CSV table of C-alpha atoms and ligand atoms in Angstrom, one decimal:
chain,number,residue,atom,x,y,z
A,9,MET,CA,11.7,-12.8,22.8
A,10,LYS,CA,11.7,-16.5,21.5
A,11,PHE,CA,9.2,-16.9,19.0
A,12,ASP,CA,6.4,-19.7,19.2
A,13,PRO,CA,4.7,-20.1,15.9
A,14,GLU,CA,1.6,-21.4,17.9
A,15,ILE,CA,0.9,-17.6,18.7
A,16,LEU,CA,0.4,-17.0,14.8
A,17,LYS,CA,-2.7,-19.5,15.2
A,18,LYS,CA,-4.4,-17.0,17.7
A,19,LEU,CA,-3.9,-14.0,15.1
A,20,SER,CA,-7.4,-13.1,14.2
A,21,ILE,CA,-9.6,-10.0,13.4
A,22,ASN,CA,-10.9,-10.3,16.7
A,23,ASN,CA,-7.6,-10.3,18.6
A,24,LYS,CA,-6.7,-6.6,18.1
A,25,ARG,CA,-4.1,-6.5,20.9
A,26,LEU,CA,-2.0,-9.4,19.1
A,27,ILE,CA,-2.6,-7.9,15.5
A,28,ALA,CA,-0.8,-4.8,17.3
A,29,ARG,CA,2.1,-6.6,18.7
A,30,ILE,CA,2.9,-8.4,16.0
A,31,ILE,CA,2.6,-5.5,13.6
A,32,SER,CA,5.1,-3.9,16.0
A,33,THR,CA,7.5,-6.8,15.7
A,34,VAL,CA,7.1,-7.0,12.0
A,35,GLU,CA,8.2,-3.1,11.6
A,36,SER,CA,11.2,-3.7,13.8
A,37,GLU,CA,12.8,-5.8,10.8
A,38,SER,CA,14.7,-8.1,13.1
A,39,ASP,CA,15.4,-11.8,12.7
A,40,LEU,CA,12.2,-12.3,14.7
A,41,ALA,CA,10.2,-10.2,12.2
A,42,ILE,CA,11.7,-12.1,9.5
A,43,GLN,CA,10.7,-15.4,11.2
A,44,ILE,CA,7.2,-14.3,11.7
A,45,LEU,CA,6.5,-13.1,8.3
A,46,LYS,CA,8.0,-16.3,6.8
A,47,GLU,CA,5.5,-18.5,9.1
A,48,LEU,CA,2.4,-16.4,8.5
A,49,TYR,CA,2.3,-15.7,4.4
A,50,ILE,CA,0.9,-19.2,4.2
A,51,ASN,CA,-2.1,-17.7,5.8
A,52,THR,CA,-2.4,-14.6,3.4
A,53,GLY,CA,-4.1,-14.3,0.2
A,54,THR,CA,-7.4,-14.0,1.0
A,55,ALA,CA,-7.8,-10.2,1.5
A,56,TYR,CA,-8.5,-8.0,-1.2
A,57,ARG,CA,-6.3,-4.8,-1.2
A,58,ILE,CA,-7.8,-1.6,-2.4
A,59,GLY,CA,-5.6,1.6,-2.9
A,60,ILE,CA,-7.2,4.9,-2.5
A,61,THR,CA,-5.2,7.7,-3.9
A,62,GLY,CA,-5.3,11.5,-5.4
A,63,PRO,CA,-4.3,14.8,-4.4
A,64,PRO,CA,-4.7,16.3,-1.0
A,65,GLY,CA,-8.3,17.2,-0.2
A,66,ALA,CA,-9.9,15.3,-2.7
A,67,GLY,CA,-11.8,13.4,-0.3
A,68,LYS,CA,-10.0,10.1,0.2
A,69,SER,CA,-10.3,9.9,3.9
A,70,THR,CA,-13.9,10.7,3.6
A,71,LEU,CA,-14.4,8.3,0.9
A,72,THR,CA,-12.3,5.4,2.7
A,73,ASN,CA,-14.6,6.0,5.6
A,74,GLN,CA,-17.8,5.6,3.4
A,75,LEU,CA,-16.5,2.6,1.8
A,76,THR,CA,-15.7,1.1,4.8
A,77,LYS,CA,-19.1,1.5,6.1
A,78,HIS,CA,-20.4,0.0,3.0
A,79,LEU,CA,-18.2,-3.2,3.0
A,80,LEU,CA,-19.2,-3.4,6.7
A,81,ALA,CA,-23.0,-3.4,5.9
A,82,LEU,CA,-22.0,-6.5,3.7
A,83,ASP,CA,-20.9,-8.1,6.7
A,84,LYS,CA,-17.3,-7.7,5.6
A,85,SER,CA,-13.9,-7.0,7.6
A,86,VAL,CA,-11.9,-4.2,6.9
A,87,ALA,CA,-8.5,-2.9,7.9
A,88,ILE,CA,-7.2,0.6,6.9
A,89,ILE,CA,-3.6,1.3,6.5
A,90,ALA,CA,-3.2,5.2,6.4
A,91,VAL,CA,0.3,5.7,4.6
A,92,ASP,CA,2.3,8.9,5.7
A,93,PRO,CA,-0.4,10.5,7.9
A,94,THR,CA,2.4,12.6,9.6
A,95,SER,CA,4.0,13.8,6.1
A,96,PRO,CA,5.1,17.4,6.2
A,97,PHE,CA,2.8,18.0,3.3
A,98,SER,CA,-0.7,17.0,4.8
A,99,GLY,CA,-0.8,19.8,7.1
A,100,GLY,CA,-3.6,19.4,9.7
A,101,ALA,CA,-4.9,15.9,8.0
A,102,LEU,CA,-4.0,13.8,10.7
A,103,LEU,CA,-6.4,15.2,13.2
A,104,GLY,CA,-9.1,15.4,10.5
A,105,ASP,CA,-8.7,12.0,9.4
A,106,ARG,CA,-8.5,10.9,12.9
A,107,VAL,CA,-12.0,12.8,13.5
A,108,ARG,CA,-13.5,11.6,10.5
A,109,MET,CA,-12.5,8.0,11.1
A,110,ASN,CA,-13.2,8.0,14.7
A,111,ASP,CA,-16.8,6.6,14.0
A,112,ILE,CA,-15.4,3.4,12.3
A,113,GLY,CA,-12.4,3.0,14.3
A,114,MET,CA,-13.8,1.6,17.2
A,115,LEU,CA,-15.8,-0.9,15.4
A,116,ASP,CA,-15.2,-4.6,16.1
A,117,LYS,CA,-14.3,-5.5,12.1
A,118,VAL,CA,-12.6,-2.4,11.7
A,119,TYR,CA,-8.7,-2.0,12.0
A,120,ILE,CA,-7.1,1.4,11.5
A,121,ARG,CA,-3.0,1.5,11.4
A,122,SER,CA,-0.9,4.5,10.3
A,123,VAL,CA,2.4,4.0,8.5
A,124,ALA,CA,5.2,6.4,7.9
A,125,THR,CA,7.2,6.1,4.9
A,126,ARG,CA,9.4,9.4,5.1
A,127,GLY,CA,12.9,8.3,5.0
A,128,SER,CA,12.4,4.9,3.4
A,129,LEU,CA,13.8,4.9,0.0
A,130,GLY,CA,11.4,4.7,-2.8
A,131,GLY,CA,8.5,6.0,-1.2
A,132,LEU,CA,6.2,3.2,-0.1
A,133,SER,CA,8.0,1.3,2.7
A,134,LYS,CA,8.5,-2.3,2.8
A,135,LYS,CA,6.9,-2.1,6.3
A,136,THR,CA,3.5,-1.3,4.4
A,137,ILE,CA,3.5,-4.4,2.4
A,138,ASP,CA,4.7,-6.6,5.7
A,139,ILE,CA,2.1,-4.7,7.8
A,140,ALA,CA,-0.6,-5.5,4.9
A,141,ASP,CA,0.5,-9.5,5.2
A,142,VAL,CA,-0.2,-9.5,9.0
A,143,LEU,CA,-3.6,-8.1,8.5
A,144,ASP,CA,-4.4,-10.4,5.5
A,145,ALA,CA,-3.3,-13.3,7.6
A,146,ALA,CA,-5.3,-12.1,10.7
A,147,GLY,CA,-8.3,-12.8,8.1
A,148,PHE,CA,-9.6,-9.1,7.2
A,149,ASP,CA,-11.5,-9.3,4.1
A,150,TYR,CA,-10.5,-5.7,2.5
A,151,ILE,CA,-7.2,-3.9,3.4
A,152,ILE,CA,-8.0,-0.2,2.3
A,153,PHE,CA,-4.7,1.7,1.8
A,154,GLU,CA,-5.1,5.5,2.0
A,155,THR,CA,-2.4,7.7,1.0
A,156,VAL,CA,-2.1,11.5,1.6
A,157,GLY,CA,-1.6,12.0,-1.8
A,158,VAL,CA,1.9,13.8,-2.3
A,159,GLY,CA,5.0,11.9,-4.2
A,160,GLN,CA,6.1,8.5,-5.0
A,161,SER,CA,3.7,6.7,-2.0
A,162,GLU,CA,0.8,7.5,-4.1
A,163,LEU,CA,2.4,5.8,-7.2
A,164,ASP,CA,3.9,2.9,-5.3
A,165,ILE,CA,0.4,2.1,-4.0
A,166,ALA,CA,-0.8,0.6,-7.2
A,167,LYS,CA,2.0,-2.1,-7.1
A,168,ILE,CA,0.4,-3.5,-4.3
A,169,ALA,CA,-3.0,-2.9,-4.4
A,170,ASP,CA,-5.3,-5.2,-6.5
A,171,THR,CA,-7.6,-2.2,-7.5
A,172,THR,CA,-6.4,1.3,-7.2
A,173,VAL,CA,-8.9,4.1,-7.0
A,174,VAL,CA,-7.7,7.5,-8.1
A,175,THR,CA,-9.7,10.2,-6.6
A,176,LEU,CA,-10.3,13.4,-8.3
A,177,VAL,CA,-12.0,16.6,-7.7
A,178,PRO,CA,-14.0,18.9,-10.1
A,179,GLU,CA,-11.2,21.5,-9.9
A,180,SER,CA,-10.1,22.8,-13.3
A,181,GLY,CA,-6.9,21.3,-14.7
A,182,ASP,CA,-7.3,18.5,-11.9
A,183,SER,CA,-7.1,15.6,-14.5
A,184,ILE,CA,-4.3,17.1,-16.5
A,185,GLN,CA,-2.5,17.7,-13.1
A,186,ALA,CA,-3.3,14.0,-12.4
A,187,MET,CA,-2.1,13.0,-15.7
A,188,LYS,CA,1.2,14.7,-15.4
A,189,ALA,CA,1.6,13.1,-12.1
A,190,GLY,CA,1.4,9.5,-13.5
A,191,LEU,CA,-2.0,9.1,-12.0
A,192,MET,CA,-3.7,8.0,-15.1
A,193,GLU,CA,-1.7,4.9,-15.6
A,194,ILE,CA,-2.1,3.6,-12.1
A,195,ALA,CA,-6.0,4.1,-11.8
A,196,ASP,CA,-8.1,0.9,-12.1
A,197,VAL,CA,-11.2,3.1,-11.0
A,198,PHE,CA,-11.6,6.8,-11.2
A,199,VAL,CA,-13.6,8.6,-8.7
A,200,LEU,CA,-14.5,12.3,-9.3
A,201,ASN,CA,-15.5,13.2,-5.9
A,202,LYS,CA,-17.4,16.4,-4.7
A,203,CYS,CA,-20.0,16.2,-7.5
A,204,ASP,CA,-22.1,18.3,-5.5
A,205,ARG,CA,-20.2,21.2,-7.0
A,206,PRO,CA,-21.4,23.2,-10.2
A,207,GLU,CA,-18.2,22.5,-12.0
A,208,ALA,CA,-18.8,18.7,-11.7
A,209,ASP,CA,-20.4,17.8,-15.4
A,210,LYS,CA,-17.6,20.2,-17.0
A,211,ALA,CA,-15.0,18.3,-15.1
A,212,TYR,CA,-16.3,14.8,-15.8
A,213,SER,CA,-16.6,15.5,-19.5
A,214,SER,CA,-13.1,16.8,-19.7
A,215,LEU,CA,-11.6,13.7,-17.5
A,216,GLN,CA,-13.3,11.5,-20.2
A,217,ALA,CA,-11.8,13.4,-23.0
A,218,THR,CA,-8.3,13.2,-21.3
A,219,LEU,CA,-9.0,9.1,-21.0
A,220,HIS,CA,-9.8,8.9,-24.4
A,221,LEU,CA,-6.4,9.8,-25.5
A,222,ARG,CA,-5.2,6.6,-24.0
A,223,ASN,CA,-4.6,3.5,-26.2
A,224,PHE,CA,-7.6,1.2,-25.5
A,225,SER,CA,-7.1,-2.2,-26.3
A,226,VAL,CA,-9.8,-5.1,-25.2
A,227,GLU,CA,-7.9,-7.3,-23.3
A,228,VAL,CA,-6.9,-4.5,-20.9
A,229,TRP,CA,-9.2,-3.3,-18.3
A,230,GLN,CA,-11.0,0.1,-18.9
A,231,PRO,CA,-10.7,2.3,-15.9
A,232,PRO,CA,-14.5,3.4,-15.4
A,233,VAL,CA,-15.0,7.3,-14.2
A,234,LEU,CA,-17.5,7.4,-11.1
A,235,LYS,CA,-19.1,10.6,-9.7
A,236,THR,CA,-19.4,10.7,-5.9
A,237,LYS,CA,-20.6,12.8,-3.4
A,238,ALA,CA,-18.6,11.3,-0.5
A,239,LEU,CA,-19.6,13.5,2.1
A,240,LEU,CA,-23.3,13.0,1.2
A,241,ASN,CA,-22.5,9.3,0.8
A,242,GLU,CA,-23.6,9.2,-2.5
A,243,GLY,CA,-22.1,6.9,-5.3
A,244,ILE,CA,-20.4,4.5,-3.0
A,245,VAL,CA,-22.5,1.6,-4.1
A,246,GLU,CA,-21.4,2.3,-7.6
A,247,LEU,CA,-17.6,2.3,-6.1
A,248,VAL,CA,-18.0,-0.9,-4.5
A,249,ASP,CA,-19.7,-2.5,-7.6
A,250,ASN,CA,-16.8,-1.4,-9.8
A,251,ILE,CA,-14.1,-2.5,-7.3
A,252,GLU,CA,-15.9,-6.1,-7.7
A,253,LYS,CA,-16.1,-5.8,-11.4
A,254,HIS,CA,-12.2,-5.0,-11.6
A,255,ARG,CA,-11.7,-7.9,-9.0
A,256,LYS,CA,-13.7,-10.2,-11.3
A,257,PHE,CA,-12.0,-9.3,-14.6
A,258,CYS,CA,-8.6,-9.6,-12.6
A,259,TYR,CA,-9.5,-13.2,-11.7
A,260,GLU,CA,-10.2,-14.0,-15.2
A,261,ASN,CA,-7.5,-12.1,-17.0
A,262,SER,CA,-3.5,-12.9,-17.1
A,263,SER,CA,-2.8,-9.2,-17.1
A,264,CYS,CA,-3.2,-9.0,-13.6
A,265,ASN,CA,-1.2,-12.3,-12.8
A,266,LYS,CA,1.8,-10.5,-14.7
A,267,LYS,CA,1.4,-7.8,-12.5
A,268,ARG,CA,1.5,-10.0,-9.3
A,269,LYS,CA,4.5,-11.5,-10.7
A,270,LYS,CA,6.3,-8.4,-11.4
A,271,TYR,CA,5.3,-7.0,-7.8
A,272,PHE,CA,6.7,-10.4,-6.3
A,273,LYS,CA,9.7,-10.3,-8.0
A,274,GLU,CA,10.6,-6.7,-7.1
A,275,ARG,CA,9.6,-7.6,-3.7
A,276,ILE,CA,11.8,-10.7,-3.5
A,277,ILE,CA,14.8,-8.7,-4.6
A,278,ASN,CA,14.1,-6.1,-1.7
A,279,ILE,CA,14.0,-8.9,0.9
A,280,VAL,CA,17.4,-10.3,-0.5
A,281,GLU,CA,18.9,-6.9,-0.2
A,282,LEU,CA,17.7,-6.7,3.6
A,283,LEU,CA,18.9,-10.1,4.4
A,284,VAL,CA,22.5,-9.5,2.7
A,285,LYS,CA,22.5,-6.3,4.6
A,286,LYS,CA,21.9,-8.1,8.2
A,287,GLU,CA,24.3,-10.6,7.2
A,288,ILE,CA,27.0,-8.3,6.2
A,289,SER,CA,26.8,-5.6,8.3
A,290,ASP,CA,27.2,-8.0,11.6
A,291,GLY,CA,30.3,-9.4,10.4
A,292,SER,CA,32.0,-6.6,8.6
A,293,SER,CA,32.4,-3.6,10.8
A,294,LYS,CA,35.9,-4.6,12.1
A,295,LEU,CA,37.2,-5.0,8.6
A,296,ILE,CA,35.6,-1.7,7.5
A,297,ASN,CA,36.8,0.4,10.6
A,298,ASP,CA,40.5,-0.9,10.0
A,299,SER,CA,40.6,0.2,6.6
A,300,LEU,CA,38.5,3.5,6.9
A,301,ASN,CA,41.3,5.7,7.4
A,302,ASN,CA,42.9,4.4,3.8
A,303,VAL,CA,39.6,5.2,2.2
A,304,VAL,CA,39.2,8.9,3.7
A,305,SER,CA,43.0,9.9,2.7
A,306,GLY,CA,42.2,8.4,-0.9
A,307,ASN,CA,44.4,5.6,-0.9
A,308,LEU,CA,41.5,3.0,-1.0
A,309,SER,CA,38.1,3.3,-3.3
A,310,PRO,CA,35.2,2.6,-1.4
A,311,TYR,CA,33.9,0.3,-3.9
A,312,LYS,CA,37.0,-1.9,-3.6
A,313,LEU,CA,36.6,-2.1,0.2
A,314,ALA,CA,33.0,-2.9,-0.3
A,315,GLU,CA,34.1,-5.6,-2.6
A,316,GLU,CA,36.6,-6.7,0.0
A,317,VAL,CA,33.6,-6.9,2.6
A,318,LEU,CA,31.6,-9.1,0.1
A,319,LEU,CA,34.5,-11.4,-0.2
A,320,ASN,CA,35.4,-11.8,3.3
A,321,TYR,CA,31.6,-12.6,3.6
A,322,LYS,CA,31.7,-15.2,1.1
A,323,SER,CA,34.9,-17.0,2.3
A,324,SER,CA,33.9,-16.9,5.5
A,325,ASN,CA,30.7,-18.8,5.0
A,326,LYS,CA,32.4,-21.5,2.8
B,403,LIG,N1,-18.3,19.3,-1.1
B,403,LIG,C1,-17.8,18.2,-0.9
B,403,LIG,N2,-17.0,18.2,0.3
B,403,LIG,C2,-16.5,16.8,0.2
B,403,LIG,C3,-16.9,15.7,-0.2
B,403,LIG,N3,-16.0,14.8,0.3
B,403,LIG,C4,-15.1,15.1,1.2
B,403,LIG,N4,-15.5,16.6,1.3
B,403,LIG,C5,-14.6,17.7,2.2
B,403,LIG,O1,-13.4,17.9,1.6
B,403,LIG,C6,-12.3,18.1,2.5
B,403,LIG,C7,-10.9,17.2,2.2
B,403,LIG,O2,-11.6,15.9,2.6
B,403,LIG,P1,-10.6,14.7,3.1
B,403,LIG,O3,-11.4,13.3,3.0
B,403,LIG,O4,-9.9,15.0,4.4
B,403,LIG,O5,-9.6,14.6,1.7
B,403,LIG,P2,-8.3,13.9,1.7
B,403,LIG,O6,-7.3,14.7,1.9
B,403,LIG,O7,-7.8,13.3,0.3
B,403,LIG,O8,-8.4,12.6,2.5
B,403,LIG,C8,-13.4,17.6,3.9
B,403,LIG,O9,-13.6,19.1,4.3
B,403,LIG,C9,-14.1,17.0,3.3
B,403,LIG,O10,-15.3,17.4,4.5
B,403,LIG,C10,-18.0,15.7,-1.3
B,403,LIG,O11,-18.3,14.9,-1.7
B,403,LIG,N5,-18.1,17.1,-1.6
B,404,LIG,MG1,-6.9,12.3,3.9
C-alpha cells in the first residue's frame, strides 16, 4: 500500500475505522508503519495519559469504566488501551472486562483497544506506545492504559503514563505485596478500592504507615491515598481531581520533565535498534547463511560473524 500523508488529516476521534486501520498498520512494524509514526508525531501531545495498575481483581477495569464515564460527563473523549487482556494469568478477565466495558465501548467519544505484550522483550511492547501516539494524534483528550496486573508491564506502564494510579484492595498484606512488587515507587495516586469492605479502615491506616517509611521531600510529588468503591461509583470524583492536581504539579515542576526525557531517550534507542535490525537483516542473510556451518562446527564465534555482518553493512553503505 502506498502511503498518502493526506490520509492522516482524516484521522479523528470520529473516524474509528481509520483509527483501527492505522493502528493495524502501525502494529506491523513495516516501513509504512515507521513512515506513519514519523508523520503523525507532530499531531500528538494533547492527550493526557493515565496508567491504571495494581494486582488482578483489585477493580482496575471497574475503575477504568467509572473514570471514563466521569471524563465523558466533563465532555472529554477517552481512549482505553487494555494491556495484555489475554495473558495466561488473567483467567476469565477478558470476558469480564468486555461485559463491564460494554456500556461505554459503543459510545462515540470512547475507543477501546487491546494490546498483547506477551512475547515482547521487556514487558510492555513498543506497540503500546505507538498505538497511544495514533490515538493521541486522533485527538483523544485522555488515554487510559489498563494493565492486567501481573509482571513487568504494570511497572513499565509508569514510564509512558503521565499519571500512574496504583489500585489496591483492603486485603491484609496487600500494601506489603505491592511494595515488594515495586508498585510503591511508581504510584502518583494510590486508590484503595473496595472500601465497602469492613477491613477498609485498617488497610487504609496500614497503607499510610507504609508510605510514611518513604523518603519525602518538598519538590517531589506526594502521592495521595484515595478511598473508592468503584462498583458503587464512589470516590471517582476525588480520583479525577487528584489526577488533575498531579497533572498541574507536573506542568509546574521539572521532575516530570526529567522523567519524560528519560522515557524519550529509552524510546529513541529502541527505535534505533529496530531500524538497524531492519536494515541489517535485509542484506545480511546470505553472509550469515554462508558462514553458519563454521559457527555450528565451533570454528567461528557468533560474535565475530555478527561483527562481520555489521562491517559488511557499513562498507556497503559508504
Ligand atoms: N465489593 C466491591 N467489589 C468491587 C469493587 N470494585 C470492583 N469490584 C469487583 O471486583 C471484581 C474484580 O474487578 P475488576 O474490575 O475486574 O478487577 P481487575 O482485575 O483489577 O480489572 C469484580 O467482581 C468487581 O465487580 C468495589 O468497590 N467493591
Ligand atoms: Mg481488568
